[in-house]
Amino acid sequence: MKKRNVTSRRWGGALMAAVALLLLALSLGGGEQQALAGQVLRLHVLANSDSEEDQALKLQVRDAVLACAQPLLEGATSQQEAETALSGALEELEQAGTQAVRAAGYDSPVIATLETDWFPTRTYADFSLPAGYYPTLRVEIGGGEGHNWWCVVYPPLCSAGVEEVAETSLGLTEDQISLITQDSGTYEFRFRCAEWFGELQSWLERFSDE
């Protein structure tokens, strides 16, 4: 009986240690993800539907919006400056998207807003962003019921690439660039912690809504 009690205490201690480590990892990961979210501005384009035509139209609207946003963001050196520049030009961005829709022969409305959206982990050509909530330029075409297109409008990671952003020092620190490019085992673990935290946020939100 005594031996069983000792074994139980050991297992209990190991379990408590594991839970403590998990909580620490989630805490660190949450800090990493939230810090990163304070440096970037995502772009979220929602297609009208999943039809081949609407999905193709989504990309045309994306290109038009990005072309319109690029000169607006010239000179921006922080997420806040980028958000301020875009918030004053939402109607202009909508018009750019609408023109692309009309040029393609459709009449779906285009609505541009700035809000905070939750994103799953997303991997691009040379970098990844962990799941979590991010400030977002949201562009909705028609009913917005089709597959989405996600990227980063500031810094221009999807057009310029991480290396170019690193050279110009647009917002992201070297540590954050190392995190999203996962350039070592240490950074990869930190990225996973941030990812787990973001997924936990989503789960808790869904649980609270039930």
Short mmCIF file of C-alpha atoms in Angstrom, two decimals:
data_model
loop_
_atom_site.label_atom_id
_atom_site.label_comp_id
_atom_site.label_asym_id
_atom_site.label_seq_id
_atom_site.Cartn_x
_atom_site.Cartn_y
_atom_site.Cartn_z
CA MET A 1 0.00 0.00 0.00
CA LYS A 2 2.85 2.37 0.90
CA LYS A 3 4.59 1.68 -2.42
CA ARG A 4 1.37 2.37 -4.29
CA ASN A 5 0.98 5.69 -2.50
CA VAL A 6 4.55 6.70 -3.40
CA THR A 7 3.93 5.78 -7.05
CA SER A 8 0.69 7.76 -7.07
CA ARG A 9 2.45 10.80 -5.63
CA ARG A 10 5.16 10.53 -8.29
CA TRP A 11 2.61 10.32 -11.09
CA GLY A 12 0.69 13.21 -9.55
CA GLY A 13 3.85 15.29 -9.33
CA ALA A 14 4.77 14.47 -12.92
CA LEU A 15 1.29 15.41 -14.09
CA MET A 16 1.39 18.71 -12.23
CA ALA A 17 4.81 19.47 -13.70
CA ALA A 18 3.55 18.68 -17.20
CA VAL A 19 0.52 20.94 -16.73
CA ALA A 20 2.76 23.72 -15.41
CA LEU A 21 5.05 23.41 -18.43
CA LEU A 22 2.08 23.45 -20.78
CA LEU A 23 0.67 26.57 -19.14
CA LEU A 24 4.08 28.23 -19.32
CA ALA A 25 4.40 27.35 -23.01
CA LEU A 26 0.92 28.70 -23.73
CA SER A 27 1.70 31.87 -21.80
CA LEU A 28 4.92 32.46 -23.72
CA GLY A 29 3.25 31.55 -26.99
CA GLY A 30 0.39 33.93 -26.29
CA GLY A 31 2.84 36.74 -25.71
CA GLU A 32 4.65 35.96 -28.97
CA GLN A 33 1.45 35.79 -31.02
CA GLN A 34 -0.02 38.95 -29.51
CA ALA A 35 3.22 40.85 -30.05
CA LEU A 36 3.29 39.71 -33.66
CA ALA A 37 -0.38 40.68 -34.09
CA GLY A 38 0.60 44.16 -32.94
CA GLN A 39 3.02 44.49 -35.86
CA VAL A 40 1.10 43.20 -38.86
CA LEU A 41 -2.13 44.01 -40.70
CA ARG A 42 -3.74 41.03 -42.40
CA LEU A 43 -5.74 41.07 -45.63
CA HIS A 44 -8.84 38.86 -45.78
CA VAL A 45 -10.71 38.67 -49.10
CA LEU A 46 -13.97 36.69 -49.04
CA ALA A 47 -15.39 35.46 -52.35
CA ASN A 48 -19.09 35.59 -53.11
CA SER A 49 -19.22 31.80 -53.50
CA ASP A 50 -17.08 28.78 -54.33
CA SER A 51 -18.00 28.80 -58.01
CA GLU A 52 -15.09 28.89 -60.43
CA GLU A 53 -16.16 32.34 -61.62
CA ASP A 54 -16.45 33.83 -58.13
CA GLN A 55 -13.11 32.37 -57.07
CA ALA A 56 -11.43 33.90 -60.11
CA LEU A 57 -13.18 37.21 -59.39
CA LYS A 58 -11.86 37.11 -55.82
CA LEU A 59 -8.29 37.20 -57.11
CA GLN A 60 -9.04 40.10 -59.43
CA VAL A 61 -10.52 42.06 -56.54
CA ARG A 62 -7.52 41.15 -54.39
CA ASP A 63 -5.12 42.53 -57.01
CA ALA A 64 -7.15 45.73 -57.38
CA VAL A 65 -7.32 46.31 -53.63
CA LEU A 66 -3.61 45.66 -53.16
CA ALA A 67 -2.77 48.02 -56.03
CA CYS A 68 -4.90 50.69 -54.38
CA ALA A 69 -3.50 50.07 -50.90
CA GLN A 70 0.17 50.10 -51.88
CA PRO A 71 0.55 53.88 -52.43
CA LEU A 72 -1.58 54.54 -49.35
CA LEU A 73 0.90 52.60 -47.22
CA GLU A 74 4.04 54.20 -48.59
CA GLY A 75 5.87 55.83 -45.71
CA ALA A 76 4.02 53.85 -43.03
CA THR A 77 6.49 52.59 -40.44
CA SER A 78 4.12 50.87 -38.02
CA GLN A 79 0.92 48.89 -37.97
CA GLN A 80 -0.88 51.85 -36.40
CA GLU A 81 0.20 54.17 -39.21
CA ALA A 82 -0.85 51.59 -41.79
CA GLU A 83 -4.24 51.13 -40.15
CA THR A 84 -4.79 54.88 -39.98
CA ALA A 85 -3.95 55.27 -43.66
CA LEU A 86 -6.35 52.52 -44.70
CA SER A 87 -9.17 53.56 -42.36
CA GLY A 88 -9.42 56.88 -44.17
CA ALA A 89 -9.52 55.20 -47.56
CA LEU A 90 -12.01 52.35 -47.11
CA GLU A 91 -14.38 53.87 -49.68
CA GLU A 92 -11.50 54.18 -52.14
CA LEU A 93 -10.57 50.53 -51.58
CA GLU A 94 -14.18 49.50 -52.07
CA GLN A 95 -14.32 51.44 -55.33
CA ALA A 96 -11.16 49.72 -56.56
CA GLY A 97 -12.69 46.34 -55.80
CA THR A 98 -16.02 47.32 -57.35
CA GLN A 99 -14.31 48.45 -60.55
CA ALA A 100 -12.64 45.05 -60.82
CA VAL A 101 -16.03 43.37 -60.36
CA ARG A 102 -17.68 45.55 -62.99
CA ALA A 103 -14.79 45.04 -65.43
CA ALA A 104 -15.30 41.30 -65.11
CA GLY A 105 -18.99 41.69 -65.97
CA TYR A 106 -20.50 41.17 -62.50
CA ASP A 107 -22.49 43.38 -60.16
CA SER A 108 -21.63 41.97 -56.70
CA PRO A 109 -21.11 44.68 -54.07
CA VAL A 110 -17.70 45.04 -52.40
CA ILE A 111 -17.43 46.07 -48.74
CA ALA A 112 -14.11 46.95 -47.07
CA THR A 113 -13.79 47.15 -43.29
CA LEU A 114 -11.07 47.19 -40.66
CA GLU A 115 -11.66 44.74 -37.84
CA THR A 116 -10.06 42.01 -35.78
CA ASP A 117 -10.41 38.50 -37.23
CA TRP A 118 -9.28 35.08 -36.08
CA PHE A 119 -7.03 33.19 -38.50
CA PRO A 120 -5.80 29.61 -38.42
CA THR A 121 -2.09 28.99 -38.89
CA ARG A 122 -1.21 29.95 -42.43
CA THR A 123 1.96 29.05 -44.34
CA TYR A 124 3.04 31.17 -47.29
CA ALA A 125 5.99 30.84 -49.66
CA ASP A 126 8.74 31.62 -47.17
CA PHE A 127 7.06 32.32 -43.84
CA SER A 128 4.20 31.24 -41.58
CA LEU A 129 1.92 33.09 -39.20
CA PRO A 130 0.58 31.31 -36.10
CA ALA A 131 -3.14 31.03 -35.45
CA GLY A 132 -4.72 33.87 -33.52
CA TYR A 133 -6.53 37.17 -33.69
CA TYR A 134 -5.09 39.84 -36.00
CA PRO A 135 -6.11 43.35 -37.09
CA THR A 136 -7.47 42.86 -40.58
CA LEU A 137 -8.46 44.67 -43.75
CA ARG A 138 -11.53 42.60 -44.62
CA VAL A 139 -12.86 42.76 -48.19
CA GLU A 140 -16.18 41.00 -48.73
CA ILE A 141 -17.52 40.35 -52.22
CA GLY A 142 -21.27 39.81 -52.52
CA GLY A 143 -22.46 37.34 -49.90
CA GLY A 144 -18.90 36.54 -48.79
CA GLU A 145 -19.74 32.83 -48.60
CA GLY A 146 -16.87 31.45 -50.68
CA HIS A 147 -13.33 30.36 -49.84
CA ASN A 148 -11.11 33.14 -48.51
CA TRP A 149 -7.78 34.57 -49.53
CA TRP A 150 -5.49 35.58 -46.68
CA CYS A 151 -2.23 37.41 -46.62
CA VAL A 152 -0.49 40.42 -45.04
CA VAL A 153 -1.04 43.92 -46.37
CA TYR A 154 1.40 45.49 -43.87
CA PRO A 155 4.30 44.88 -43.86
CA PRO A 156 4.00 43.78 -47.54
CA LEU A 157 5.16 40.23 -46.79
CA CYS A 158 3.17 38.58 -49.56
CA SER A 159 4.48 40.89 -52.27
CA ALA A 160 7.95 41.78 -51.03
CA GLY A 161 8.90 38.71 -49.02
CA VAL A 162 10.33 38.41 -45.54
CA GLU A 163 13.95 39.05 -46.57
CA GLU A 164 13.09 42.38 -48.20
CA VAL A 165 11.00 43.40 -45.19
CA ALA A 166 13.95 42.53 -42.94
CA GLU A 167 16.23 44.76 -44.99
CA THR A 168 13.87 47.74 -44.80
CA SER A 169 12.88 47.15 -41.14
CA LEU A 170 9.17 47.63 -41.73
CA GLY A 171 7.63 46.91 -38.36
CA LEU A 172 8.91 43.42 -37.64
CA THR A 173 11.91 42.88 -35.39
CA GLU A 174 14.66 40.41 -36.28
CA ASP A 175 13.34 38.15 -33.53
CA GLN A 176 9.84 38.17 -35.00
CA ILE A 177 11.18 37.50 -38.48
CA SER A 178 13.12 34.54 -37.10
CA LEU A 179 9.95 33.33 -35.39
CA ILE A 180 7.76 33.31 -38.50
CA THR A 181 10.50 31.84 -40.69
CA GLN A 182 11.28 29.27 -37.98
CA ASP A 183 14.98 29.47 -38.75
CA SER A 184 16.02 27.18 -35.89
CA GLY A 185 14.62 24.49 -33.62
CA THR A 186 14.18 27.04 -30.82
CA TYR A 187 12.11 29.36 -32.99
CA GLU A 188 10.09 26.44 -34.33
CA PHE A 189 9.12 25.47 -30.77
CA ARG A 190 8.20 29.05 -29.95
CA PHE A 191 6.10 29.19 -33.11
CA ARG A 192 4.26 26.02 -32.05
CA CYS A 193 3.55 27.54 -28.64
CA ALA A 194 2.10 30.63 -30.32
CA GLU A 195 0.08 28.37 -32.61
CA TRP A 196 -1.33 26.37 -29.68
CA PHE A 197 -2.31 29.57 -27.90
CA GLY A 198 -4.15 30.84 -30.97
CA GLU A 199 -5.98 27.55 -31.40
CA LEU A 200 -6.93 27.62 -27.70
CA GLN A 201 -8.38 31.11 -28.16
CA SER A 202 -10.59 29.83 -30.97
CA TRP A 203 -11.71 26.80 -28.97
CA LEU A 204 -12.59 28.90 -25.92
CA GLU A 205 -14.59 31.30 -28.06
CA ARG A 206 -16.56 28.48 -29.68
CA PHE A 207 -17.12 26.88 -26.25
CA SER A 208 -18.43 30.16 -24.79
CA ASP A 209 -20.85 30.60 -27.69
CA GLU A 210 -22.46 27.19 -27.18
#
